[in-house]
Tab-separated table of C-alpha atoms in Angstrom:
chain	number	residue	atom	x	y	z
L	14	GLY	CA	13.707	-90.478	31.156
L	15	GLY	CA	12.347	-87.253	32.642
L	16	VAL	CA	10.646	-87.964	35.958
L	17	ASP	CA	9.939	-91.602	35.008
L	18	LYS	CA	12.378	-93.510	37.208
L	19	GLU	CA	12.359	-96.643	35.047
L	20	LEU	CA	13.238	-94.681	31.896
L	21	ARG	CA	15.763	-92.551	33.798
L	22	LYS	CA	17.406	-95.764	35.119
L	23	MET	CA	17.657	-97.198	31.582
L	24	SER	CA	19.251	-93.955	30.411
L	25	LEU	CA	21.643	-93.902	33.375
L	26	ASP	CA	22.681	-97.525	32.803
L	27	TYR	CA	23.479	-96.820	29.166
L	28	LEU	CA	25.215	-93.457	29.684
L	29	THR	CA	27.346	-94.623	32.616
L	30	SER	CA	28.592	-97.532	30.462
L	31	LEU	CA	30.162	-95.027	28.047
L	32	PRO	CA	33.611	-93.456	28.625
L	33	PHE	CA	32.400	-89.902	29.332
L	34	ASP	CA	34.525	-87.646	31.550
L	35	GLY	CA	31.416	-86.559	33.468
L	36	HIS	CA	27.654	-86.391	33.285
L	37	ALA	CA	25.177	-83.651	32.412
L	38	ILE	CA	21.832	-83.891	34.164
L	39	GLY	CA	18.938	-82.273	32.371
L	40	GLY	CA	15.639	-82.729	30.665
L	41	ALA	CA	12.359	-82.862	32.553
L	42	LEU	CA	13.408	-82.793	36.200
L	43	GLY	CA	10.031	-82.265	37.822
L	44	LYS	CA	7.466	-79.509	38.003
L	45	ASP	CA	8.974	-77.815	41.060
L	46	ARG	CA	12.095	-77.700	43.225
L	47	ASP	CA	10.888	-80.455	45.568
L	48	GLU	CA	10.357	-82.868	42.662
L	49	LEU	CA	13.801	-81.955	41.318
L	50	ILE	CA	15.429	-82.724	44.674
L	51	GLU	CA	13.427	-85.952	45.034
L	52	LEU	CA	14.618	-87.089	41.601
L	53	LEU	CA	18.234	-86.091	42.336
L	54	THR	CA	18.086	-87.909	45.690
L	55	TRP	CA	17.045	-91.050	43.850
L	56	PHE	CA	19.463	-91.064	40.922
L	57	MET	CA	22.622	-89.271	42.091
L	58	PRO	CA	23.816	-92.416	43.955
L	59	LEU	CA	23.586	-94.261	40.615
L	60	LEU	CA	26.184	-91.988	38.989
L	61	PRO	CA	29.924	-92.665	39.364
L	62	GLU	CA	31.361	-90.680	42.301
L	63	HIS	CA	34.726	-90.112	40.592
L	64	LYS	CA	33.243	-88.125	37.690
L	65	PRO	CA	31.832	-84.583	37.803
L	66	ASN	CA	28.078	-84.121	37.587
L	67	HIS	CA	26.647	-80.993	35.972
L	68	LEU	CA	23.036	-79.863	36.484
L	69	LEU	CA	21.755	-78.058	33.387
L	70	GLY	CA	19.744	-74.867	33.705
L	71	ILE	CA	19.377	-74.853	37.485
L	72	GLY	CA	21.020	-71.929	39.247
L	73	ASP	CA	18.862	-70.500	41.992
L	74	VAL	CA	20.511	-70.431	45.406
L	75	GLU	CA	18.100	-72.796	47.178
L	76	SER	CA	18.333	-75.471	44.479
L	77	ILE	CA	22.129	-75.267	44.529
L	78	GLU	CA	22.224	-75.511	48.326
L	79	ARG	CA	20.035	-78.620	48.151
L	80	ALA	CA	21.736	-80.257	45.134
L	81	VAL	CA	25.404	-79.960	46.163
L	82	PRO	CA	25.064	-82.330	49.156
L	83	LEU	CA	23.509	-84.868	46.779
L	84	GLY	CA	26.623	-84.885	44.571
L	85	VAL	CA	26.008	-82.206	41.945
L	86	ASP	CA	29.304	-80.466	41.196
L	87	THR	CA	28.551	-77.702	38.688
L	88	PHE	CA	25.599	-75.674	37.457
L	89	ASP	CA	24.721	-73.291	34.649
L	90	SER	CA	21.844	-70.894	34.599
L	91	CYS	CA	20.742	-67.449	33.550
L	92	PHE	CA	19.172	-67.017	37.030
L	93	PRO	CA	21.573	-64.372	38.409
L	94	THR	CA	21.757	-62.329	35.203
L	95	ARG	CA	18.068	-62.534	34.320
L	96	ASN	CA	17.105	-61.506	37.857
L	97	ALA	CA	19.534	-58.585	37.723
L	98	ARG	CA	18.092	-57.332	34.444
L	99	HIS	CA	14.646	-57.380	36.062
L	100	GLY	CA	15.790	-55.501	39.173
L	101	SER	CA	16.112	-58.477	41.546
L	102	VAL	CA	19.296	-58.514	43.574
L	103	LEU	CA	20.759	-61.531	45.366
L	104	THR	CA	21.903	-60.807	48.922
L	105	ARG	CA	22.835	-62.858	51.957
L	106	LYS	CA	19.401	-61.943	53.336
L	107	GLY	CA	17.529	-63.060	50.205
L	108	LEU	CA	16.217	-61.389	47.062
L	109	VAL	CA	15.900	-57.600	47.087
L	110	SER	CA	13.859	-55.715	44.494
L	111	ILE	CA	15.775	-52.548	43.615
L	112	LYS	CA	12.563	-51.309	41.938
L	113	LYS	CA	10.893	-50.616	45.280
L	114	ALA	CA	10.568	-46.997	46.376
L	115	GLU	CA	12.145	-47.810	49.754
L	116	HIS	CA	15.540	-47.851	48.015
L	117	ALA	CA	15.216	-44.311	46.615
L	118	ARG	CA	16.782	-42.883	49.781
L	119	SER	CA	18.875	-45.845	50.877
L	120	PHE	CA	22.520	-44.815	50.847
L	121	VAL	CA	23.965	-48.225	51.673
L	122	PRO	CA	25.371	-50.874	49.311
L	123	LEU	CA	23.236	-53.743	48.048
L	124	ASP	CA	25.021	-56.058	50.479
L	125	GLU	CA	27.391	-54.588	53.051
L	126	GLU	CA	29.435	-57.822	53.147
L	127	CYS	CA	29.912	-57.958	49.371
L	128	SER	CA	33.237	-56.955	47.830
L	129	CYS	CA	32.022	-56.472	44.239
L	130	PHE	CA	32.570	-53.288	42.243
L	131	THR	CA	28.881	-52.389	42.501
L	132	CYS	CA	28.720	-52.647	46.292
L	133	LYS	CA	32.040	-50.850	46.783
L	134	ASN	CA	31.087	-47.907	44.572
L	135	HIS	CA	27.308	-47.462	44.429
L	136	THR	CA	24.372	-47.117	46.810
L	137	ARG	CA	20.941	-48.672	46.597
L	138	ALA	CA	19.552	-45.174	45.952
L	139	TYR	CA	21.755	-44.702	42.881
L	140	LEU	CA	20.978	-48.192	41.576
L	141	HIS	CA	17.258	-47.587	42.147
L	142	HIS	CA	17.540	-44.353	40.154
L	143	LEU	CA	19.355	-46.092	37.284
L	144	TYR	CA	16.758	-48.853	37.167
L	145	LYS	CA	13.787	-46.473	37.250
L	146	ALA	CA	15.403	-44.292	34.549
L	147	ASN	CA	15.844	-47.389	32.330
L	148	GLU	CA	19.582	-46.765	32.181
L	149	PRO	CA	21.440	-49.766	30.677
L	150	MET	CA	24.135	-49.291	33.338
L	151	SER	CA	21.574	-50.532	35.875
L	152	ALA	CA	21.598	-54.030	34.402
L	153	THR	CA	25.387	-54.038	34.128
L	154	LEU	CA	25.928	-53.076	37.769
L	155	LEU	CA	23.275	-55.464	39.084
L	156	VAL	CA	24.666	-58.337	36.989
L	157	ILE	CA	28.165	-57.655	38.370
L	158	HIS	CA	26.770	-57.908	41.880
L	159	ASN	CA	24.624	-61.013	41.300
L	160	ILE	CA	27.496	-62.896	39.635
L	161	GLN	CA	29.802	-61.996	42.545
L	162	HIS	CA	27.131	-63.171	44.985
L	163	MET	CA	26.923	-66.551	43.224
L	164	GLN	CA	30.721	-66.866	43.093
L	165	ASP	CA	30.896	-66.140	46.824
L	166	LYS	CA	28.114	-68.667	47.517
L	167	MET	CA	29.930	-71.386	45.562
L	168	SER	CA	33.236	-70.520	47.256
L	169	ASP	CA	31.561	-70.878	50.657
L	170	MET	CA	30.156	-74.254	49.606
L	171	ARG	CA	33.556	-75.477	48.373
L	172	GLU	CA	35.090	-74.488	51.716
L	173	ALA	CA	32.308	-76.336	53.566
L	174	ILE	CA	32.998	-79.430	51.434
L	175	MET	CA	36.715	-79.216	52.283
L	176	ARG	CA	35.788	-79.058	56.001
L	177	ASP	CA	33.525	-82.126	55.537
L	178	GLU	CA	30.465	-80.079	56.470
L	179	ILE	CA	28.744	-81.012	53.197
């Protein structure tokens, strides 16, 4: 049904009548994040609450933070790994580009609150050097960090759900 609510409703009616263990949400979900959230706001109440709902291909932090309160349970995306390979690092303060020269002499971890292998063992200066030298280890270390960041984010959200804050 894409963004057409009538077609999406017909699809939802048919799919929710089948004995699936959960539902995957995908296809054309709007041209931007706001349209995605508008569409989710409309159709998530139409899905059974007792079954898990998986959002396909959406994995940026803001979309996750906006979709979880609407009833989306799981996500899959190349967002954290693709960003890492291109030198973009997820931190509690937002995206950081390790490519920037300002990191060449920064002897702090990517995120001082992060417990990942990369943050415990390497500085921004070293990671900047690896990236600029096109060392494959750069992508590996940045992916380790970005995946840990996403795991921590989801853990925080699960805890907030358990406290009835979401």
